[in-house]
Amino acid sequence: MSNWKNLELFKAIQFNPPERITKGEIAKKIAMEKLTPFEKKIKGFEFAEYSAGPKFRNGDTLVAKITPCLENGKTAQVDVLENNEVAFGSSEFIVLRHNEKTISDFIFYLAKSPAFRKKAIGCMEGTSGRKRVNEGALKMQVLPIPDISTQQKIASVLSSLDSKIELNNRINSELEAMAKTLYDYWFVQFDFPDTNGKPYKTNGGVMVWNKELKREIPQRWKVKSLDNAISEFTKGITTKYVEKSALINLNQKVNRGFILERQYLKYLDESIKIPESKYAKEKDILINSLGQGTLGRIHFFCEKTNKIVVDQHLFILRTNIQKTTPTFLYHLLSSSAYKLQIERQITGSTGMQMLNASNLKDIQIILPELNITELFEKKVYPFYGKVANNSIQNQQLSELRDWLLPMLMNGQVKVGYITTENATYEQEEVVRMAAEPNQ
C-alpha cells in the first residue's frame, strides 16, 4: 500500500470542471433517466436549448446527487459525445473529471465504490425525500488513492468485465432486432415462404377479408381468442422472502420486457412447498399484471432452470403447441398493435391498476397455419437461447465486478492477480470467461 495516499477528494478529482455552452445554444443533453443504476453506459441523449445545468465531455463521470438516485447507484461515464464536444445534463448531477493525480476510468470506478458512495450519502442534506449531496462537504472527504500505474491496472481489470457485459448487450440487441425483422416480414407484411419458398403476398398469395380484425389476412389463417392458443394461464405465487437461498423469485420489477434485470431477483424459503405450475419454465410468456410503471411488460423466458418461482404479480402463459408456437405468440403479443390491446384490459384507479385476466384471454389474435409458425420457431428460437445465456453470464460478470470493486479500491486485492484466497471456483471461472472472446 506504499503507492497509495489518503487524499481529500478535491486533490484527486475536478468537481464540475468549467466548460462553456452559450445560453440558448442547442446542445446534447443527458437527463437523469438516461442513467441506469450501476451501469457504466449512458442510454442516449436528446438535443435541447441550454439554459442551465452542469457541463461535461467524454470521459467525465456523472454522479446523481439527489435521493433516491444516489442511493440507487445512478453513476455513469460519458462516452456519447464527439471529440471536444461539450454537453450538459440534469442539475442533479455532480460531474467528476481526472486531474494530474488520476485517470478517468479510475474515477468512474471510485465513484461506484461503496466507500465513495458512503461518503457521498453521509454528505446529504435536506428534508426526507429531497436530500442532496453537499458538494463542498464531499470534496473534503478523504479516501485512499493509488499512483497512476496502479489506477490503470485497477481500471483495466474492471473495464474488461464491463466491456464483456456491453458486448453481450449489443449481441442481444442485434438478435432481438433480427427476430423482430423476420416477424414483421412474415406476419405483418405476410411475406412468409409460400409452398415454393417465395414471399407469399408479393407473389400473389390469396388474401381474404377478416371482419374481426377489419383487414385482409392470408387464406387459411384464422382469428381466435388468446385463450384458444394457450394450454395454461395462471398467476405466480405469494410467499415470504429470505435474504439468500437457491430458490429464486422473479418479480415484476425484474421483468423489463426483452430482458430480466436480475439484480432485482429475490429469494424464497426453500422449505416452502411450491406448486409445479408456479415455476418459470422454458418458453413461458410472462406478463406483469400489476405494478406502477411495470404493468403489461412481456418477457419470453428461455432459461433452462427449475429454480425460479414466478411472483403473484405476473401472469404465466403457456402455449398450446397444437395451435401455434411460443416464439410466434411472444412476438405477436409484444407487437405494437397487441400491446395496445393488452393495455385496454387494464382496470382500476391510478396507483392500483391491474390487468384483467378474463379480458386478456378474450383478446382476438391472428393464428397462421401451424407449419409457418413452426418454421419461424425453428429459425428464431435459437436467438433467444443465446440471449438467455448472455444475460446469465452478464449477471455473473456483474457480481464478480461488484465483488472485486471494493477490494481493488482499498488495495485488499493485489492488482494483476484477480484470483485470491477469498475467490470461489465460480468467480475464477467467470474471470476466465471474461477474458475469452464471445463465441
Tab-separated table of C-alpha atoms in Angstrom:
chain	number	residue	atom	x	y	z
A	1	MET	CA	0.000	0.000	0.000
A	2	SER	CA	3.073	2.301	-0.138
A	3	ASN	CA	1.877	3.622	-3.507
A	4	TRP	CA	-1.483	4.686	-2.013
A	5	LYS	CA	-2.098	8.026	-0.315
A	6	ASN	CA	-5.041	9.280	1.695
A	7	LEU	CA	-6.231	12.407	-0.112
A	8	GLU	CA	-9.088	14.857	0.156
A	9	LEU	CA	-11.214	14.216	-2.925
A	10	PHE	CA	-10.737	17.725	-4.331
A	11	LYS	CA	-6.996	16.976	-4.610
A	12	ALA	CA	-7.646	13.903	-6.799
A	13	ILE	CA	-10.756	14.948	-8.725
A	14	GLN	CA	-12.013	18.063	-10.511
A	15	PHE	CA	-15.592	18.697	-9.371
A	16	ASN	CA	-17.863	20.278	-12.020
A	17	PRO	CA	-14.957	21.478	-14.181
A	18	PRO	CA	-15.623	24.728	-16.080
A	19	GLU	CA	-16.862	24.339	-19.677
A	20	ARG	CA	-18.636	26.738	-21.996
A	21	ILE	CA	-22.003	26.421	-23.719
A	22	THR	CA	-23.689	29.677	-24.731
A	23	LYS	CA	-27.109	30.247	-23.205
A	24	GLY	CA	-29.760	29.427	-25.820
A	25	GLU	CA	-27.374	27.175	-27.792
A	26	ILE	CA	-28.706	23.777	-28.914
A	27	ALA	CA	-26.541	21.020	-27.452
A	28	LYS	CA	-26.756	17.414	-26.353
A	29	LYS	CA	-28.480	16.934	-23.023
A	30	ILE	CA	-28.343	13.890	-20.762
A	31	ALA	CA	-31.293	13.604	-18.394
A	32	MET	CA	-31.337	11.592	-15.179
A	33	GLU	CA	-33.483	8.851	-16.753
A	34	LYS	CA	-30.665	8.103	-19.209
A	35	LEU	CA	-28.622	6.652	-16.348
A	36	THR	CA	-29.326	3.072	-15.266
A	37	PRO	CA	-28.336	2.053	-11.722
A	38	PHE	CA	-24.817	0.577	-11.585
A	39	GLU	CA	-24.342	0.663	-15.376
A	40	LYS	CA	-21.376	2.397	-16.977
A	41	LYS	CA	-23.098	3.173	-20.278
A	42	ILE	CA	-25.451	6.121	-20.759
A	43	LYS	CA	-28.719	5.242	-22.504
A	44	GLY	CA	-28.685	8.010	-25.104
A	45	PHE	CA	-29.297	11.761	-25.121
A	46	GLU	CA	-31.528	14.468	-26.565
A	47	PHE	CA	-30.869	17.838	-28.181
A	48	ALA	CA	-32.103	20.785	-26.144
A	49	GLU	CA	-31.616	24.510	-25.696
A	50	TYR	CA	-29.099	25.225	-22.967
A	51	SER	CA	-30.231	27.399	-20.091
A	52	ALA	CA	-28.535	25.872	-17.058
A	53	GLY	CA	-27.006	22.644	-15.766
A	54	PRO	CA	-23.566	21.060	-15.344
A	55	LYS	CA	-21.425	20.679	-18.479
A	56	PHE	CA	-19.127	17.803	-19.370
A	57	ARG	CA	-17.071	15.976	-22.014
A	58	ASN	CA	-16.385	12.356	-22.910
A	59	GLY	CA	-14.583	10.550	-20.093
A	60	ASP	CA	-16.249	12.548	-17.326
A	61	THR	CA	-18.209	10.688	-14.646
A	62	LEU	CA	-21.771	11.717	-13.785
A	63	VAL	CA	-22.986	11.015	-10.253
A	64	ALA	CA	-26.575	11.603	-9.139
A	65	LYS	CA	-26.572	13.821	-6.058
A	66	ILE	CA	-30.268	13.608	-5.139
A	67	THR	CA	-32.131	10.946	-3.197
A	68	PRO	CA	-33.028	8.202	-4.143
A	69	CYS	CA	-30.957	8.275	-7.355
A	70	LEU	CA	-27.634	8.381	-5.489
A	71	GLU	CA	-28.587	5.538	-3.156
A	72	ASN	CA	-29.843	3.523	-6.153
A	73	GLY	CA	-26.442	3.754	-7.849
A	74	LYS	CA	-27.015	6.147	-10.756
A	75	THR	CA	-23.416	6.705	-11.851
A	76	ALA	CA	-22.163	6.622	-15.445
A	77	GLN	CA	-19.225	7.582	-17.647
A	78	VAL	CA	-19.847	9.900	-20.603
A	79	ASP	CA	-18.991	8.332	-23.972
A	80	VAL	CA	-21.783	9.557	-26.278
A	81	LEU	CA	-20.106	12.777	-27.485
A	82	GLU	CA	-17.821	13.681	-30.366
A	83	ASN	CA	-14.203	14.712	-29.806
A	84	ASN	CA	-14.070	18.068	-27.999
A	85	GLU	CA	-17.869	18.228	-27.841
A	86	VAL	CA	-19.411	19.680	-24.678
A	87	ALA	CA	-22.852	18.587	-23.449
A	88	PHE	CA	-24.968	19.404	-20.428
A	89	GLY	CA	-27.243	17.492	-18.121
A	90	SER	CA	-29.542	17.389	-15.163
A	91	SER	CA	-28.869	19.935	-12.426
A	92	GLU	CA	-28.893	16.931	-10.082
A	93	PHE	CA	-25.590	15.593	-11.478
A	94	ILE	CA	-22.146	16.057	-9.986
A	95	VAL	CA	-19.508	15.974	-12.751
A	96	LEU	CA	-16.163	14.371	-11.854
A	97	ARG	CA	-13.030	14.715	-14.006
A	98	HIS	CA	-9.464	13.498	-13.619
A	99	ASN	CA	-6.510	15.729	-12.785
A	100	GLU	CA	-2.747	15.128	-12.785
A	101	LYS	CA	-3.121	12.589	-9.941
A	102	THR	CA	-5.844	10.417	-11.517
A	103	ILE	CA	-7.240	8.859	-14.718
A	104	SER	CA	-10.841	8.956	-15.956
A	105	ASP	CA	-11.610	5.246	-15.710
A	106	PHE	CA	-10.327	5.024	-12.144
A	107	ILE	CA	-12.534	7.957	-11.128
A	108	PHE	CA	-15.610	6.205	-12.547
A	109	TYR	CA	-14.942	3.039	-10.541
A	110	LEU	CA	-14.045	5.048	-7.447
A	111	ALA	CA	-17.406	6.858	-7.734
A	112	LYS	CA	-19.169	3.460	-7.915
A	113	SER	CA	-17.315	2.044	-4.933
A	114	PRO	CA	-19.083	1.530	-1.594
A	115	ALA	CA	-16.507	3.747	0.122
A	116	PHE	CA	-17.220	6.771	-2.107
A	117	ARG	CA	-20.972	6.193	-2.042
A	118	LYS	CA	-20.932	6.012	1.757
A	119	LYS	CA	-19.055	9.324	1.904
A	120	ALA	CA	-21.469	10.953	-0.557
A	121	ILE	CA	-24.588	9.701	1.248
A	122	GLY	CA	-23.096	10.967	4.512
A	123	CYS	CA	-22.852	14.446	2.951
A	124	MET	CA	-26.548	14.641	2.037
A	125	GLU	CA	-28.638	17.475	3.429
A	126	GLY	CA	-32.300	18.458	3.316
A	127	THR	CA	-35.669	17.066	4.250
A	128	SER	CA	-36.712	13.458	3.771
A	129	GLY	CA	-37.288	12.671	0.098
A	130	ARG	CA	-35.495	15.829	-1.096
A	131	LYS	CA	-31.970	15.276	0.177
A	132	ARG	CA	-28.976	16.349	-1.916
A	133	VAL	CA	-25.225	15.963	-1.566
A	134	ASN	CA	-23.411	18.978	-0.153
A	135	GLU	CA	-20.639	19.116	-2.760
A	136	GLY	CA	-18.425	21.299	-0.606
A	137	ALA	CA	-18.515	18.697	2.165
A	138	LEU	CA	-17.933	15.825	-0.283
A	139	LYS	CA	-14.820	17.488	-1.718
A	140	MET	CA	-13.237	17.444	1.734
A	141	GLN	CA	-13.807	13.719	2.324
A	142	VAL	CA	-10.661	11.571	2.431
A	143	LEU	CA	-10.166	8.313	0.506
A	144	PRO	CA	-7.081	6.245	-0.404
A	145	ILE	CA	-5.857	6.990	-3.944
A	146	PRO	CA	-3.094	4.898	-5.609
A	147	ASP	CA	-0.486	6.079	-8.091
A	148	ILE	CA	-1.357	6.364	-11.797
A	149	SER	CA	0.160	2.994	-12.697
A	150	THR	CA	-1.943	1.190	-10.096
A	151	GLN	CA	-5.053	3.127	-11.171
A	152	GLN	CA	-4.513	1.948	-14.760
A	153	LYS	CA	-4.245	-1.684	-13.662
A	154	ILE	CA	-7.359	-1.464	-11.474
A	155	ALA	CA	-9.350	0.222	-14.250
A	156	SER	CA	-8.156	-2.366	-16.776
A	157	VAL	CA	-9.418	-5.270	-14.650
A	158	LEU	CA	-12.852	-3.716	-14.042
A	159	SER	CA	-13.206	-2.315	-17.590
A	160	SER	CA	-12.588	-5.766	-19.079
A	161	LEU	CA	-15.639	-7.039	-17.183
A	162	ASP	CA	-17.787	-4.064	-18.190
A	163	SER	CA	-16.666	-4.409	-21.831
A	164	LYS	CA	-17.740	-8.046	-21.863
A	165	ILE	CA	-21.133	-7.048	-20.414
A	166	GLU	CA	-21.544	-4.313	-23.053
A	167	LEU	CA	-20.610	-6.730	-25.857
A	168	ASN	CA	-23.202	-9.247	-24.644
A	169	ASN	CA	-25.802	-6.468	-24.502
A	170	ARG	CA	-25.028	-5.407	-28.091
A	171	ILE	CA	-25.284	-9.006	-29.292
A	172	ASN	CA	-28.629	-9.374	-27.517
A	173	SER	CA	-29.953	-6.164	-29.091
A	174	GLU	CA	-28.887	-7.325	-32.550
A	175	LEU	CA	-30.516	-10.739	-32.063
A	176	GLU	CA	-33.735	-9.060	-30.906
A	177	ALA	CA	-33.720	-6.788	-33.960
A	178	MET	CA	-33.178	-9.745	-36.301
A	179	ALA	CA	-36.067	-11.674	-34.738
A	180	LYS	CA	-38.414	-8.664	-34.958
A	181	THR	CA	-37.461	-8.036	-38.578
A	182	LEU	CA	-38.296	-11.606	-39.583
A	183	TYR	CA	-41.566	-11.494	-37.611
A	184	ASP	CA	-42.628	-8.274	-39.370
A	185	TYR	CA	-41.698	-9.647	-42.787
A	186	TRP	CA	-43.627	-12.892	-42.293
A	187	PHE	CA	-46.584	-11.909	-40.109
A	188	VAL	CA	-47.162	-8.195	-40.716
A	189	GLN	CA	-46.239	-7.903	-44.395
A	190	PHE	CA	-47.390	-11.524	-44.941
A	191	ASP	CA	-44.309	-12.434	-46.977
A	192	PHE	CA	-43.640	-15.743	-45.258
A	193	PRO	CA	-42.358	-18.522	-47.573
A	194	ASP	CA	-45.119	-19.989	-49.726
A	195	THR	CA	-45.119	-23.631	-50.903
A	196	ASN	CA	-42.455	-22.698	-53.461
A	197	GLY	CA	-40.316	-20.867	-50.929
A	198	LYS	CA	-41.225	-17.437	-52.330
A	199	PRO	CA	-42.679	-14.448	-50.408
A	200	TYR	CA	-46.398	-15.194	-50.075
A	201	LYS	CA	-48.115	-11.833	-50.590
A	202	THR	CA	-45.563	-10.404	-53.022
A	203	ASN	CA	-46.038	-13.450	-55.253
A	204	GLY	CA	-49.812	-13.267	-55.388
A	205	GLY	CA	-50.782	-15.270	-52.308
A	206	VAL	CA	-54.554	-15.203	-51.732
A	207	MET	CA	-55.708	-12.653	-49.137
A	208	VAL	CA	-59.191	-12.637	-47.586
A	209	TRP	CA	-61.086	-10.024	-45.574
A	210	ASN	CA	-61.431	-10.718	-41.850
A	211	LYS	CA	-64.295	-8.912	-40.154
A	212	GLU	CA	-62.893	-9.273	-36.613
A	213	LEU	CA	-59.563	-7.644	-37.476
A	214	LYS	CA	-61.101	-5.432	-40.202
A	215	ARG	CA	-58.301	-6.175	-42.649
A	216	GLU	CA	-57.127	-8.774	-45.116
A	217	ILE	CA	-55.170	-11.798	-43.912
A	218	PRO	CA	-53.762	-14.804	-45.790
A	219	GLN	CA	-56.198	-17.510	-46.806
A	220	ARG	CA	-56.468	-20.364	-44.271
A	221	TRP	CA	-55.249	-18.169	-41.417
A	222	LYS	CA	-57.683	-17.923	-38.504
A	223	VAL	CA	-58.678	-15.423	-35.862
A	224	LYS	CA	-59.306	-16.858	-32.394
A	225	SER	CA	-59.278	-15.720	-28.782
A	226	LEU	CA	-55.946	-15.793	-26.971
A	227	ASP	CA	-57.427	-18.467	-24.713
A	228	ASN	CA	-57.623	-20.741	-27.747
A	229	ALA	CA	-53.841	-20.517	-28.282
A	230	ILE	CA	-52.686	-21.291	-24.737
A	231	SER	CA	-52.641	-24.519	-22.766
A	232	GLU	CA	-52.236	-22.904	-19.350
A	233	PHE	CA	-52.898	-19.437	-17.947
A	234	THR	CA	-52.030	-18.825	-14.319
A	235	LYS	CA	-50.505	-16.380	-11.878
A	236	GLY	CA	-47.392	-16.781	-9.780
A	237	ILE	CA	-47.400	-17.304	-6.039
A	238	THR	CA	-47.216	-15.189	-2.889
A	239	THR	CA	-44.696	-16.264	-0.276
A	240	LYS	CA	-42.123	-14.852	2.134
A	241	TYR	CA	-38.688	-13.664	1.103
A	242	VAL	CA	-35.388	-14.615	2.716
A	243	GLU	CA	-32.007	-12.943	2.362
A	244	LYS	CA	-30.465	-15.687	0.185
A	245	SER	CA	-31.353	-19.182	-0.991
A	246	ALA	CA	-31.252	-21.444	-4.036
A	247	LEU	CA	-34.946	-20.726	-4.675
A	248	ILE	CA	-35.231	-17.550	-6.769
A	249	ASN	CA	-38.269	-15.278	-7.092
A	250	LEU	CA	-38.922	-13.494	-10.384
A	251	ASN	CA	-40.978	-10.411	-9.511
A	252	GLN	CA	-42.483	-7.700	-11.693
A	253	LYS	CA	-39.540	-5.332	-11.144
A	254	VAL	CA	-37.193	-7.912	-12.693
A	255	ASN	CA	-39.303	-8.117	-15.851
A	256	ARG	CA	-38.128	-5.347	-18.181
A	257	GLY	CA	-39.718	-6.896	-21.261
A	258	PHE	CA	-36.990	-8.224	-23.538
A	259	ILE	CA	-34.524	-8.629	-20.670
A	260	LEU	CA	-34.640	-9.541	-16.994
A	261	GLU	CA	-32.881	-7.135	-14.628
A	262	ARG	CA	-31.500	-9.874	-12.447
A	263	GLN	CA	-30.172	-7.564	-9.734
A	264	TYR	CA	-33.788	-7.261	-8.541
A	265	LEU	CA	-34.333	-11.005	-8.093
A	266	LYS	CA	-35.421	-12.042	-4.601
A	267	TYR	CA	-35.140	-15.328	-2.725
A	268	LEU	CA	-37.663	-17.672	-1.122
A	269	ASP	CA	-37.629	-20.027	1.822
A	270	GLU	CA	-36.614	-23.415	0.393
A	271	SER	CA	-38.763	-25.262	2.949
A	272	ILE	CA	-41.982	-23.894	1.412
A	273	LYS	CA	-43.745	-26.251	-0.993
A	274	ILE	CA	-44.245	-24.506	-4.344
A	275	PRO	CA	-46.743	-25.906	-6.895
A	276	GLU	CA	-45.007	-27.029	-10.071
A	277	SER	CA	-47.112	-24.668	-12.208
A	278	LYS	CA	-45.640	-21.619	-10.404
A	279	TYR	CA	-42.076	-22.283	-11.553
A	280	ALA	CA	-40.895	-20.454	-14.664
A	281	LYS	CA	-40.432	-22.945	-17.497
A	282	GLU	CA	-38.576	-22.643	-20.757
A	283	LYS	CA	-40.727	-20.851	-23.368
A	284	ASP	CA	-43.152	-19.381	-20.824
A	285	ILE	CA	-44.544	-15.946	-21.669
A	286	LEU	CA	-44.577	-13.742	-18.568
A	287	ILE	CA	-46.776	-10.621	-18.364
A	288	ASN	CA	-46.698	-8.147	-15.485
A	289	SER	CA	-50.234	-7.923	-14.110
A	290	LEU	CA	-49.614	-5.182	-11.532
A	291	GLY	CA	-47.075	-2.514	-10.651
A	292	GLN	CA	-46.583	1.209	-11.155
A	293	GLY	CA	-44.580	1.651	-14.362
A	294	THR	CA	-44.191	-2.107	-14.924
A	295	LEU	CA	-47.760	-3.139	-15.811
A	296	GLY	CA	-48.098	-5.033	-19.102
A	297	ARG	CA	-44.415	-5.789	-19.676
A	298	ILE	CA	-43.975	-9.056	-21.606
A	299	HIS	CA	-40.971	-11.366	-21.289
A	300	PHE	CA	-40.140	-14.580	-23.157
A	301	PHE	CA	-38.494	-16.865	-20.596
A	302	CYS	CA	-35.883	-19.031	-22.306
A	303	GLU	CA	-33.701	-20.279	-19.471
A	304	LYS	CA	-33.212	-23.969	-18.717
A	305	THR	CA	-33.769	-23.948	-14.965
A	306	ASN	CA	-36.154	-25.305	-12.343
A	307	LYS	CA	-35.243	-22.899	-9.535
A	308	ILE	CA	-37.097	-19.711	-10.470
A	309	VAL	CA	-40.556	-19.130	-8.999
A	310	VAL	CA	-42.857	-16.564	-10.587
A	311	ASP	CA	-44.303	-13.832	-8.374
A	312	GLN	CA	-48.054	-13.361	-7.885
A	313	HIS	CA	-47.997	-10.112	-9.872
A	314	LEU	CA	-47.148	-11.853	-13.155
A	315	PHE	CA	-49.314	-13.917	-15.468
A	316	ILE	CA	-47.788	-17.110	-16.880
A	317	LEU	CA	-48.940	-18.047	-20.389
A	318	ARG	CA	-48.041	-21.478	-21.753
A	319	THR	CA	-48.614	-22.073	-25.453
A	320	ASN	CA	-50.860	-24.745	-26.924
A	321	ILE	CA	-48.351	-26.146	-29.401
A	322	GLN	CA	-51.151	-27.880	-31.327
A	323	LYS	CA	-52.349	-24.406	-32.357
A	324	THR	CA	-49.231	-22.233	-32.607
A	325	THR	CA	-45.682	-21.843	-31.232
A	326	PRO	CA	-44.316	-19.956	-28.196
A	327	THR	CA	-41.896	-17.768	-30.183
A	328	PHE	CA	-44.629	-16.598	-32.554
A	329	LEU	CA	-47.082	-15.955	-29.703
A	330	TYR	CA	-44.493	-13.912	-27.803
A	331	HIS	CA	-43.771	-11.740	-30.847
A	332	LEU	CA	-47.461	-11.329	-31.569
A	333	LEU	CA	-48.274	-10.135	-28.036
A	334	SER	CA	-45.177	-7.894	-27.992
A	335	SER	CA	-46.079	-6.174	-31.263
A	336	SER	CA	-47.317	-2.591	-31.017
A	337	ALA	CA	-50.870	-3.475	-32.126
A	338	TYR	CA	-51.362	-6.177	-29.499
A	339	LYS	CA	-49.570	-4.294	-26.721
A	340	LEU	CA	-52.207	-1.611	-27.259
A	341	GLN	CA	-54.933	-4.241	-26.930
A	342	ILE	CA	-53.365	-5.530	-23.724
A	343	GLU	CA	-53.257	-2.005	-22.293
A	344	ARG	CA	-57.005	-1.741	-22.928
A	345	GLN	CA	-57.554	-4.614	-20.492
A	346	ILE	CA	-56.098	-2.614	-17.587
A	347	THR	CA	-58.644	-1.850	-14.869
A	348	GLY	CA	-58.622	0.050	-11.589
A	349	SER	CA	-57.764	3.541	-10.438
A	350	THR	CA	-54.382	5.301	-10.558
A	351	GLY	CA	-51.913	3.564	-8.257
A	352	MET	CA	-53.989	0.356	-8.151
A	353	GLN	CA	-54.243	-0.586	-11.808
A	354	MET	CA	-54.063	-4.220	-12.888
A	355	LEU	CA	-54.615	-6.457	-15.895
A	356	ASN	CA	-57.942	-8.263	-16.041
A	357	ALA	CA	-57.243	-11.948	-16.681
A	358	SER	CA	-60.618	-12.804	-18.241
A	359	ASN	CA	-60.498	-9.880	-20.633
A	360	LEU	CA	-56.912	-10.670	-21.553
A	361	LYS	CA	-57.814	-14.228	-22.536
A	362	ASP	CA	-60.631	-12.877	-24.742
A	363	ILE	CA	-58.308	-10.801	-26.948
A	364	GLN	CA	-58.719	-11.796	-30.595
A	365	ILE	CA	-55.425	-12.858	-32.176
A	366	ILE	CA	-54.357	-13.988	-35.614
A	367	LEU	CA	-53.316	-17.646	-35.943
A	368	PRO	CA	-51.259	-18.518	-39.030
A	369	GLU	CA	-51.016	-22.037	-40.342
A	370	LEU	CA	-49.083	-24.146	-37.859
A	371	ASN	CA	-46.348	-25.144	-40.319
A	372	ILE	CA	-45.459	-21.451	-40.827
A	373	THR	CA	-45.148	-20.703	-37.106
A	374	GLU	CA	-43.151	-23.912	-36.609
A	375	LEU	CA	-40.685	-22.788	-39.292
A	376	PHE	CA	-40.468	-19.382	-37.595
A	377	GLU	CA	-39.811	-21.134	-34.269
A	378	LYS	CA	-37.014	-23.199	-35.795
A	379	LYS	CA	-35.295	-20.133	-37.244
A	380	VAL	CA	-35.750	-17.669	-34.378
A	381	TYR	CA	-35.847	-19.546	-31.074
A	382	PRO	CA	-32.048	-20.214	-31.063
A	383	PHE	CA	-31.612	-16.428	-30.852
A	384	TYR	CA	-33.394	-16.427	-27.515
A	385	GLY	CA	-31.289	-19.259	-26.162
A	386	LYS	CA	-28.218	-17.147	-26.880
A	387	VAL	CA	-29.852	-14.073	-25.311
A	388	ALA	CA	-30.637	-16.040	-22.140
A	389	ASN	CA	-27.076	-17.382	-21.900
A	390	ASN	CA	-25.616	-13.894	-22.411
A	391	SER	CA	-27.921	-12.449	-19.758
A	392	ILE	CA	-26.943	-15.105	-17.206
A	393	GLN	CA	-23.271	-14.533	-17.960
A	394	ASN	CA	-23.788	-10.783	-17.515
A	395	GLN	CA	-25.221	-11.414	-14.062
A	396	GLN	CA	-22.129	-13.437	-13.154
A	397	LEU	CA	-19.819	-10.778	-14.572
A	398	SER	CA	-21.647	-8.006	-12.704
A	399	GLU	CA	-21.469	-9.918	-9.434
A	400	LEU	CA	-17.746	-10.533	-9.924
A	401	ARG	CA	-17.106	-6.871	-10.775
A	402	ASP	CA	-19.029	-5.712	-7.719
A	403	TRP	CA	-17.214	-8.273	-5.547
A	404	LEU	CA	-13.815	-7.069	-6.803
A	405	LEU	CA	-14.541	-3.337	-6.812
A	406	PRO	CA	-14.256	-2.545	-3.075
A	407	MET	CA	-11.234	-4.829	-2.622
A	408	LEU	CA	-9.392	-3.278	-5.559
A	409	MET	CA	-10.273	0.207	-4.371
A	410	ASN	CA	-8.796	-0.293	-0.918
A	411	GLY	CA	-5.785	-2.350	-2.007
A	412	GLN	CA	-7.081	-5.577	-0.452
A	413	VAL	CA	-6.506	-7.480	-3.716
A	414	LYS	CA	-3.103	-7.284	-5.367
A	415	VAL	CA	-3.547	-5.758	-8.818
A	416	GLY	CA	-2.784	-8.211	-11.587
A	417	TYR	CA	-3.980	-11.220	-9.583
A	418	ILE	CA	-7.744	-11.474	-9.634
A	419	THR	CA	-7.744	-14.916	-8.048
A	420	THR	CA	-7.423	-14.557	-4.272
A	421	GLU	CA	-7.824	-16.827	-1.288
A	422	ASN	CA	-11.383	-15.491	-0.979
A	423	ALA	CA	-12.385	-16.254	-4.579
A	424	THR	CA	-14.829	-19.079	-5.246
A	425	TYR	CA	-14.389	-21.542	-8.077
A	426	GLU	CA	-17.345	-19.932	-9.868
A	427	GLN	CA	-15.741	-16.463	-9.633
A	428	GLU	CA	-12.492	-17.789	-11.059
A	429	GLU	CA	-14.466	-19.343	-13.913
A	430	VAL	CA	-16.193	-16.024	-14.657
A	431	VAL	CA	-12.799	-14.285	-14.823
A	432	ARG	CA	-11.733	-16.891	-17.344
A	433	MET	CA	-14.909	-16.314	-19.380
A	434	ALA	CA	-14.398	-12.558	-19.294
A	435	ALA	CA	-11.021	-12.987	-20.934
A	436	GLU	CA	-12.364	-15.138	-23.738
A	437	PRO	CA	-13.819	-13.715	-26.955
A	438	ASN	CA	-17.534	-14.233	-27.497
A	439	GLN	CA	-18.293	-17.388	-29.436
